[in-house]
Amino acid sequence: MPELPEVETTRRGLAPALIGRRVLALTVRERRLRWPIAADLEHQLRGRIVERVERRAKYLLLRFDSGTAIIHLGMSGSLRILAASAPPRPHDHWDLELDSGRCLRYHDPRRFGSLHFTAGDAEQHPLLARLAPEPLGPAFDAGYLFAATRRRSVAIKLLLMNSRVVVGVGNIYASEALFRAGVHPARPAGRITRAQAEALADAIKAVLAAAIQTGGTTLRDYVDPAGAPGYFRQELCVYERAGEPCRRCGARIKHAQQGQRSTYWCPACQRR
DNA sequence: ACTGGCTCCTGAGGGC
DNA sequence: TGCCCTCAGGAGCCAG
């Protein structure tokens, strides 16, 4: 999926086109996403005005006076702002038609994304209620991360991708943050030193912030709401660089499977 | 309570 | 050209 930087880039692109706009209609072409789109969603959203566009973890939150739409992009999802008359392409699963003559259009070939609406407190929605702190917020720091790693035997890279520990860090940025911090991805989380926890917390914040600055990483599907790719791919130090020279020391970047996901690291810069 | 493995789905790319 | 295999920005769910 889009990870935190891509979702945040999407949020920033959507906000000016959505805030204050009234929903004329929700048009669903394919209800079968990760969870089926609820049958009453068209009715829930029609006529409502978007008050705010927020992000929690990798979820986008469209705040209406009547409740909150909760959107996840899955692995291959993207959101565009288009003319309402633009003909839909394959995998364009739903449109939110706006009173501006434009629409918010959801595209997702793999259909791992989702769309929910809750009239209540969105923070208490089952998908959001048990999420860990935001990595760019004040609650996530070295002390928090160090404590979260204690007595955990799982590899540090998998721990970083656990949304009960920290949110928004996916397969790309976990590898990139570990490289920046000089920590081997397979190191058991409980063996991370205090100094490594500090380096890692700093690296996570730095790499996410830098990726947001360049509009995120486009590997295959991701585009921002204007249809533009992100440019952080050229800044990646290890991800999808197996066999290429480390940008820091020249050693060949290694690649292995961890928890059924690809991991990349520099064998010289990142010691076990 | 943790940990690992499986699962959903489509498309792209490589080998033969 | 076609077929079969592997691999993709996620994360909920389940058994052990």
mmCIF file of C-alpha atoms (C1' of nucleotides) in Angstrom:
data_model
loop_
_atom_site.group_PDB
_atom_site.id
_atom_site.type_symbol
_atom_site.label_atom_id
_atom_site.label_comp_id
_atom_site.label_asym_id
_atom_site.label_seq_id
_atom_site.Cartn_x
_atom_site.Cartn_y
_atom_site.Cartn_z
ATOM 1 C CA MET A 1 0.000 0.000 0.000
ATOM 2 C CA PRO A 2 0.632 3.337 0.067
ATOM 3 C CA GLU A 3 2.305 3.850 3.441
ATOM 4 C CA LEU A 4 1.990 6.896 5.670
ATOM 5 C CA PRO A 5 3.754 9.356 3.303
ATOM 6 C CA GLU A 6 1.571 8.386 0.358
ATOM 7 C CA VAL A 7 -1.621 8.585 2.413
ATOM 8 C CA GLU A 8 -0.556 11.940 3.839
ATOM 9 C CA THR A 9 0.257 13.229 0.336
ATOM 10 C CA THR A 10 -3.185 12.067 -0.743
ATOM 11 C CA ARG A 11 -4.793 13.829 2.227
ATOM 12 C CA ARG A 12 -3.063 17.108 1.412
ATOM 13 C CA GLY A 13 -4.069 16.900 -2.216
ATOM 14 C CA LEU A 14 -7.693 16.082 -1.424
ATOM 15 C CA ALA A 15 -8.336 18.660 1.278
ATOM 16 C CA PRO A 16 -8.663 21.789 -0.898
ATOM 17 C CA ALA A 17 -10.927 20.000 -3.385
ATOM 18 C CA LEU A 18 -13.188 18.485 -0.722
ATOM 19 C CA ILE A 19 -13.516 20.847 2.218
ATOM 20 C CA GLY A 20 -16.805 22.725 2.128
ATOM 21 C CA ARG A 21 -18.088 20.695 -0.824
ATOM 22 C CA ARG A 22 -21.445 18.945 -0.750
ATOM 23 C CA VAL A 23 -21.787 15.315 -1.858
ATOM 24 C CA LEU A 24 -24.324 15.032 -4.656
ATOM 25 C CA ALA A 25 -24.056 11.242 -4.823
ATOM 26 C CA LEU A 26 -21.921 8.232 -4.073
ATOM 27 C CA THR A 27 -21.734 5.904 -7.074
ATOM 28 C CA VAL A 28 -20.434 2.401 -6.350
ATOM 29 C CA ARG A 29 -19.434 0.183 -9.298
ATOM 30 C CA GLU A 30 -17.849 -2.621 -7.264
ATOM 31 C CA ARG A 31 -18.857 -3.246 -3.652
ATOM 32 C CA ARG A 32 -16.440 -6.146 -3.142
ATOM 33 C CA LEU A 33 -13.426 -4.478 -1.586
ATOM 34 C CA ARG A 34 -11.633 -5.992 1.415
ATOM 35 C CA TRP A 35 -14.990 -5.679 3.141
ATOM 36 C CA PRO A 36 -18.144 -5.162 1.083
ATOM 37 C CA ILE A 37 -19.221 -1.532 0.937
ATOM 38 C CA ALA A 38 -22.289 -1.223 3.171
ATOM 39 C CA ALA A 39 -25.588 -1.122 1.321
ATOM 40 C CA ASP A 40 -26.722 2.131 2.950
ATOM 41 C CA LEU A 41 -23.571 4.163 2.245
ATOM 42 C CA GLU A 42 -25.030 6.002 -0.752
ATOM 43 C CA HIS A 43 -27.876 7.148 1.467
ATOM 44 C CA GLN A 44 -25.576 8.073 4.374
ATOM 45 C CA LEU A 45 -23.368 10.357 2.286
ATOM 46 C CA ARG A 46 -25.819 12.030 -0.077
ATOM 47 C CA GLY A 47 -26.223 15.736 0.601
ATOM 48 C CA ARG A 48 -23.515 15.865 3.290
ATOM 49 C CA ILE A 49 -20.812 18.524 3.403
ATOM 50 C CA VAL A 50 -17.136 17.660 3.955
ATOM 51 C CA GLU A 51 -15.863 19.566 6.982
ATOM 52 C CA ARG A 52 -12.321 18.209 7.321
ATOM 53 C CA VAL A 53 -9.962 15.714 5.673
ATOM 54 C CA GLU A 54 -7.773 13.914 8.207
ATOM 55 C CA ARG A 55 -5.449 10.924 8.416
ATOM 56 C CA ARG A 56 -5.034 8.319 11.148
ATOM 57 C CA ALA A 57 -2.311 5.739 10.452
ATOM 58 C CA LYS A 58 -2.907 4.728 6.824
ATOM 59 C CA TYR A 59 -6.605 5.598 6.975
ATOM 60 C CA LEU A 60 -8.080 8.724 5.410
ATOM 61 C CA LEU A 61 -10.952 10.253 7.340
ATOM 62 C CA LEU A 62 -13.534 12.439 5.607
ATOM 63 C CA ARG A 63 -15.325 14.282 8.383
ATOM 64 C CA PHE A 64 -18.950 15.178 7.751
ATOM 65 C CA ASP A 65 -21.349 16.792 10.195
ATOM 66 C CA SER A 66 -23.164 13.430 10.294
ATOM 67 C CA GLY A 67 -20.168 11.159 10.759
ATOM 68 C CA THR A 68 -16.896 10.015 9.212
ATOM 69 C CA ALA A 69 -16.010 8.137 6.049
ATOM 70 C CA ILE A 70 -13.004 5.850 6.695
ATOM 71 C CA ILE A 71 -10.966 5.023 3.590
ATOM 72 C CA HIS A 72 -8.039 2.609 3.254
ATOM 73 C CA LEU A 73 -6.009 2.290 0.037
ATOM 74 C CA GLY A 74 -4.862 -1.288 0.585
ATOM 75 C CA MET A 75 -1.878 -2.281 -1.583
ATOM 76 C CA SER A 76 -2.849 -0.729 -4.895
ATOM 77 C CA GLY A 77 -5.453 1.934 -4.123
ATOM 78 C CA SER A 78 -5.354 5.578 -5.168
ATOM 79 C CA LEU A 79 -7.724 8.530 -5.029
ATOM 80 C CA ARG A 80 -8.054 11.158 -7.746
ATOM 81 C CA ILE A 81 -9.941 14.396 -8.132
ATOM 82 C CA LEU A 82 -11.441 14.339 -11.634
ATOM 83 C CA ALA A 83 -14.188 15.961 -13.649
ATOM 84 C CA ALA A 84 -17.430 14.225 -12.735
ATOM 85 C CA SER A 85 -17.910 13.518 -16.436
ATOM 86 C CA ALA A 86 -14.566 11.690 -16.811
ATOM 87 C CA PRO A 87 -15.297 8.145 -18.041
ATOM 88 C CA PRO A 88 -14.390 5.492 -15.484
ATOM 89 C CA ARG A 89 -11.539 3.107 -16.234
ATOM 90 C CA PRO A 90 -11.330 -0.513 -15.111
ATOM 91 C CA HIS A 91 -10.932 -0.822 -11.323
ATOM 92 C CA ASP A 92 -12.499 2.595 -10.637
ATOM 93 C CA HIS A 93 -14.726 1.199 -7.882
ATOM 94 C CA TRP A 94 -16.523 4.248 -6.513
ATOM 95 C CA ASP A 95 -17.045 7.984 -7.085
ATOM 96 C CA LEU A 96 -18.060 10.690 -4.636
ATOM 97 C CA GLU A 97 -19.739 13.251 -6.877
ATOM 98 C CA LEU A 98 -19.285 16.800 -5.586
ATOM 99 C CA ASP A 99 -21.210 20.039 -6.061
ATOM 100 C CA SER A 100 -18.096 21.521 -7.716
ATOM 101 C CA GLY A 101 -18.605 19.510 -10.913
ATOM 102 C CA ARG A 102 -15.776 17.223 -9.912
ATOM 103 C CA CYS A 103 -15.632 13.848 -8.222
ATOM 104 C CA LEU A 104 -13.423 11.923 -5.823
ATOM 105 C CA ARG A 105 -12.681 8.635 -7.601
ATOM 106 C CA TYR A 106 -11.285 5.475 -5.977
ATOM 107 C CA HIS A 107 -9.118 3.174 -8.118
ATOM 108 C CA ASP A 108 -7.817 -0.143 -6.752
ATOM 109 C CA PRO A 109 -6.929 -3.130 -8.988
ATOM 110 C CA ARG A 110 -6.276 -5.548 -6.132
ATOM 111 C CA ARG A 111 -9.296 -4.466 -4.044
ATOM 112 C CA PHE A 112 -7.490 -4.747 -0.704
ATOM 113 C CA GLY A 113 -8.724 -1.275 0.227
ATOM 114 C CA SER A 114 -11.910 -0.415 2.079
ATOM 115 C CA LEU A 115 -14.631 2.187 2.591
ATOM 116 C CA HIS A 116 -16.625 2.523 5.795
ATOM 117 C CA PHE A 117 -18.867 5.138 7.347
ATOM 118 C CA THR A 118 -19.480 5.633 11.029
ATOM 119 C CA ALA A 119 -21.960 8.025 12.543
ATOM 120 C CA GLY A 120 -20.281 7.753 15.926
ATOM 121 C CA ASP A 121 -16.819 8.530 17.248
ATOM 122 C CA ALA A 122 -14.491 7.414 14.461
ATOM 123 C CA GLU A 123 -11.622 6.880 16.923
ATOM 124 C CA GLN A 124 -13.709 4.118 18.503
ATOM 125 C CA HIS A 125 -14.363 2.342 15.211
ATOM 126 C CA PRO A 126 -12.985 -1.237 15.359
ATOM 127 C CA LEU A 127 -10.465 -0.458 12.603
ATOM 128 C CA LEU A 128 -9.051 2.536 14.491
ATOM 129 C CA ALA A 129 -9.619 1.875 18.184
ATOM 130 C CA ARG A 130 -6.476 -0.152 18.853
ATOM 131 C CA LEU A 131 -3.955 1.687 16.717
ATOM 132 C CA ALA A 132 -0.593 2.708 18.162
ATOM 133 C CA PRO A 133 0.673 6.323 18.261
ATOM 134 C CA GLU A 134 1.462 8.289 15.127
ATOM 135 C CA PRO A 135 5.188 8.109 14.345
ATOM 136 C CA LEU A 136 5.380 11.844 13.593
ATOM 137 C CA GLY A 137 3.566 12.762 16.808
ATOM 138 C CA PRO A 138 5.048 13.521 20.238
ATOM 139 C CA ALA A 139 3.912 10.214 21.790
ATOM 140 C CA PHE A 140 6.311 8.284 19.575
ATOM 141 C CA ASP A 141 9.880 8.744 20.757
ATOM 142 C CA ALA A 142 12.931 6.724 21.773
ATOM 143 C CA GLY A 143 11.578 5.972 25.249
ATOM 144 C CA TYR A 144 8.300 4.699 23.865
ATOM 145 C CA LEU A 145 9.978 2.573 21.185
ATOM 146 C CA PHE A 146 12.549 1.138 23.579
ATOM 147 C CA ALA A 147 9.819 0.111 26.023
ATOM 148 C CA ALA A 148 7.751 -1.411 23.197
ATOM 149 C CA THR A 149 10.664 -3.650 22.159
ATOM 150 C CA ARG A 150 11.271 -5.170 25.600
ATOM 151 C CA ARG A 151 10.667 -8.913 25.926
ATOM 152 C CA ARG A 152 9.785 -9.188 22.252
ATOM 153 C CA SER A 153 11.525 -11.918 20.284
ATOM 154 C CA VAL A 154 10.089 -10.882 16.915
ATOM 155 C CA ALA A 155 12.469 -9.358 14.356
ATOM 156 C CA ILE A 156 12.684 -5.583 14.723
ATOM 157 C CA LYS A 157 11.538 -5.030 11.150
ATOM 158 C CA LEU A 158 8.315 -6.954 11.739
ATOM 159 C CA LEU A 159 7.757 -5.098 15.005
ATOM 160 C CA LEU A 160 8.018 -1.768 13.171
ATOM 161 C CA MET A 161 5.297 -2.928 10.776
ATOM 162 C CA ASN A 162 2.942 -3.861 13.630
ATOM 163 C CA SER A 163 0.206 -1.242 13.905
ATOM 164 C CA ARG A 164 -0.177 -1.973 17.610
ATOM 165 C CA VAL A 165 3.387 -0.682 18.088
ATOM 166 C CA VAL A 166 3.626 2.179 15.607
ATOM 167 C CA VAL A 167 1.371 3.018 12.663
ATOM 168 C CA GLY A 168 2.062 4.049 9.104
ATOM 169 C CA VAL A 169 5.371 2.228 8.649
ATOM 170 C CA GLY A 170 5.079 -0.389 5.902
ATOM 171 C CA ASN A 171 7.474 -2.540 3.962
ATOM 172 C CA ILE A 172 9.422 0.239 2.239
ATOM 173 C CA TYR A 173 9.928 2.607 5.140
ATOM 174 C CA ALA A 174 10.662 -0.131 7.682
ATOM 175 C CA SER A 175 13.658 -1.210 5.573
ATOM 176 C CA GLU A 176 14.712 2.386 4.922
ATOM 177 C CA ALA A 177 14.497 3.443 8.581
ATOM 178 C CA LEU A 178 16.506 0.411 9.715
ATOM 179 C CA PHE A 179 19.206 1.274 7.177
ATOM 180 C CA ARG A 180 19.361 4.877 8.356
ATOM 181 C CA ALA A 181 19.627 3.720 11.964
ATOM 182 C CA GLY A 182 22.251 1.062 11.189
ATOM 183 C CA VAL A 183 20.121 -1.723 12.676
ATOM 184 C CA HIS A 184 19.885 -5.191 11.117
ATOM 185 C CA PRO A 185 16.252 -6.018 10.202
ATOM 186 C CA ALA A 186 16.428 -9.526 11.670
ATOM 187 C CA ARG A 187 17.676 -8.423 15.095
ATOM 188 C CA PRO A 188 15.238 -9.596 17.773
ATOM 189 C CA ALA A 189 13.361 -6.509 18.951
ATOM 190 C CA GLY A 190 14.204 -7.232 22.584
ATOM 191 C CA ARG A 191 17.930 -7.019 21.827
ATOM 192 C CA ILE A 192 17.752 -3.443 20.537
ATOM 193 C CA THR A 193 19.856 -1.177 22.731
ATOM 194 C CA ARG A 194 18.638 2.106 24.112
ATOM 195 C CA ALA A 195 20.956 3.930 21.684
ATOM 196 C CA GLN A 196 19.563 1.929 18.778
ATOM 197 C CA ALA A 197 16.015 2.750 19.848
ATOM 198 C CA GLU A 198 16.941 6.419 19.758
ATOM 199 C CA ALA A 199 18.522 6.109 16.319
ATOM 200 C CA LEU A 200 15.530 4.155 15.075
ATOM 201 C CA ALA A 201 12.899 6.564 16.381
ATOM 202 C CA ASP A 202 14.817 9.436 14.785
ATOM 203 C CA ALA A 203 15.241 7.508 11.514
ATOM 204 C CA ILE A 204 11.542 6.656 11.291
ATOM 205 C CA LYS A 205 10.542 10.280 11.769
ATOM 206 C CA ALA A 206 13.199 11.505 9.327
ATOM 207 C CA VAL A 207 12.461 9.075 6.523
ATOM 208 C CA LEU A 208 8.693 9.577 6.726
ATOM 209 C CA ALA A 209 9.079 13.366 6.776
ATOM 210 C CA ALA A 210 11.493 13.287 3.845
ATOM 211 C CA ALA A 211 9.167 11.042 1.849
ATOM 212 C CA ILE A 212 6.215 13.360 2.482
ATOM 213 C CA GLN A 213 8.359 16.237 1.190
ATOM 214 C CA THR A 214 8.776 14.516 -2.186
ATOM 215 C CA GLY A 215 5.213 13.260 -2.466
ATOM 216 C CA GLY A 216 5.877 9.696 -1.344
ATOM 217 C CA THR A 217 7.180 6.662 -3.218
ATOM 218 C CA THR A 218 5.671 5.382 -6.460
ATOM 219 C CA LEU A 219 6.678 1.792 -7.232
ATOM 220 C CA ARG A 220 3.774 0.743 -9.443
ATOM 221 C CA ASP A 221 0.270 2.033 -8.813
ATOM 222 C CA TYR A 222 0.477 4.992 -6.518
ATOM 223 C CA VAL A 223 -0.439 8.472 -7.775
ATOM 224 C CA ASP A 224 -1.519 11.559 -5.843
ATOM 225 C CA PRO A 225 -4.962 13.160 -6.295
ATOM 226 C CA ALA A 226 -3.721 15.126 -9.319
ATOM 227 C CA GLY A 227 -2.430 11.937 -10.939
ATOM 228 C CA ALA A 228 1.258 12.639 -10.261
ATOM 229 C CA PRO A 229 3.663 9.992 -8.943
ATOM 230 C CA GLY A 230 5.775 10.448 -5.822
ATOM 231 C CA TYR A 231 9.499 11.033 -6.241
ATOM 232 C CA PHE A 232 10.943 9.434 -3.121
ATOM 233 C CA ARG A 233 11.813 6.278 -5.036
ATOM 234 C CA GLN A 234 15.067 7.860 -6.179
ATOM 235 C CA GLU A 235 15.947 8.549 -2.541
ATOM 236 C CA LEU A 236 15.540 4.918 -1.448
ATOM 237 C CA CYS A 237 18.773 3.518 -0.013
ATOM 238 C CA VAL A 238 17.932 -0.187 0.152
ATOM 239 C CA TYR A 239 14.368 -1.003 -0.936
ATOM 240 C CA GLU A 240 14.343 -2.882 -4.259
ATOM 241 C CA ARG A 241 18.122 -2.311 -4.562
ATOM 242 C CA ALA A 242 19.286 -5.915 -4.051
ATOM 243 C CA GLY A 243 22.773 -6.416 -5.499
ATOM 244 C CA GLU A 244 23.349 -2.698 -6.020
ATOM 245 C CA PRO A 245 26.055 -0.821 -4.111
ATOM 246 C CA CYS A 246 25.212 0.731 -0.737
ATOM 247 C CA ARG A 247 25.043 4.503 -1.110
ATOM 248 C CA ARG A 248 27.052 4.855 2.100
ATOM 249 C CA CYS A 249 29.748 2.141 1.916
ATOM 250 C CA GLY A 250 29.506 0.473 -1.492
ATOM 251 C CA ALA A 251 28.730 -3.033 -0.193
ATOM 252 C CA ARG A 252 26.112 -4.968 -2.161
ATOM 253 C CA ILE A 253 22.601 -4.586 -0.776
ATOM 254 C CA LYS A 254 21.135 -7.890 0.418
ATOM 255 C CA HIS A 255 17.618 -9.207 0.107
ATOM 256 C CA ALA A 256 15.660 -11.865 2.029
ATOM 257 C CA GLN A 257 12.130 -12.838 2.971
ATOM 258 C CA GLN A 258 10.896 -11.921 6.423
ATOM 259 C CA GLY A 259 7.346 -12.771 7.403
ATOM 260 C CA GLN A 260 6.455 -13.384 3.733
ATOM 261 C CA ARG A 261 7.659 -9.870 2.841
ATOM 262 C CA SER A 262 10.831 -8.728 1.090
ATOM 263 C CA THR A 263 13.471 -7.096 3.272
ATOM 264 C CA TYR A 264 16.533 -5.199 2.049
ATOM 265 C CA TRP A 265 19.605 -4.184 4.015
ATOM 266 C CA CYS A 266 23.294 -3.350 3.776
ATOM 267 C CA PRO A 267 25.341 -6.172 5.340
ATOM 268 C CA ALA A 268 28.133 -3.749 6.260
ATOM 269 C CA CYS A 269 26.146 -0.790 7.620
ATOM 270 C CA GLN A 270 23.562 -2.896 9.478
ATOM 271 C CA ARG A 271 25.041 -5.399 11.885
ATOM 272 C CA ARG A 272 23.098 -8.104 13.644
ATOM 273 C "C1'" DA B 1 0.167 -12.477 25.172
ATOM 274 C "C1'" DC B 2 3.096 -13.333 21.150
ATOM 275 C "C1'" DT B 3 4.406 -15.402 16.917
ATOM 276 C "C1'" DG B 4 4.161 -16.995 12.545
ATOM 277 C "C1'" DG B 5 1.423 -18.344 8.513
ATOM 278 C "C1'" DC B 6 -2.541 -17.684 5.470
ATOM 279 C "C1'" DT B 7 -5.698 -15.018 3.036
ATOM 280 C "C1'" DC B 8 -8.106 -11.725 0.059
ATOM 281 C "C1'" DC B 9 -7.172 -9.882 -5.511
ATOM 282 C "C1'" DT B 10 -5.277 -8.454 -10.155
ATOM 283 C "C1'" DG B 11 -1.388 -7.613 -13.086
ATOM 284 C "C1'" DA B 12 3.411 -7.636 -14.482
ATOM 285 C "C1'" DG B 13 7.479 -9.986 -15.601
ATOM 286 C "C1'" DG B 14 10.486 -13.976 -16.316
ATOM 287 C "C1'" DG B 15 11.457 -18.781 -17.903
ATOM 288 C "C1'" DC B 16 10.428 -22.349 -21.034
ATOM 289 C "C1'" DT C 1 2.173 -16.613 -28.529
ATOM 290 C "C1'" DG C 2 0.835 -19.036 -24.342
ATOM 291 C "C1'" DC C 3 1.230 -21.098 -19.905
ATOM 292 C "C1'" DC C 4 2.867 -21.297 -15.332
ATOM 293 C "C1'" DC C 5 5.287 -19.439 -11.654
ATOM 294 C "C1'" DT C 6 6.604 -15.634 -8.444
ATOM 295 C "C1'" DC C 7 6.100 -11.359 -6.617
ATOM 296 C "C1'" DA C 8 3.867 -6.658 -5.458
ATOM 297 C "C1'" DG C 9 3.195 0.201 -0.652
ATOM 298 C "C1'" DG C 10 -1.635 -4.196 3.897
ATOM 299 C "C1'" DA C 11 -3.345 -6.182 7.758
ATOM 300 C "C1'" DG C 12 -7.125 -9.030 9.867
ATOM 301 C "C1'" DC C 13 -7.678 -13.542 11.441
ATOM 302 C "C1'" DC C 14 -6.467 -17.980 13.230
ATOM 303 C "C1'" DA C 15 -4.041 -21.882 15.317
ATOM 304 C "C1'" DG C 16 -0.405 -23.212 18.327
#
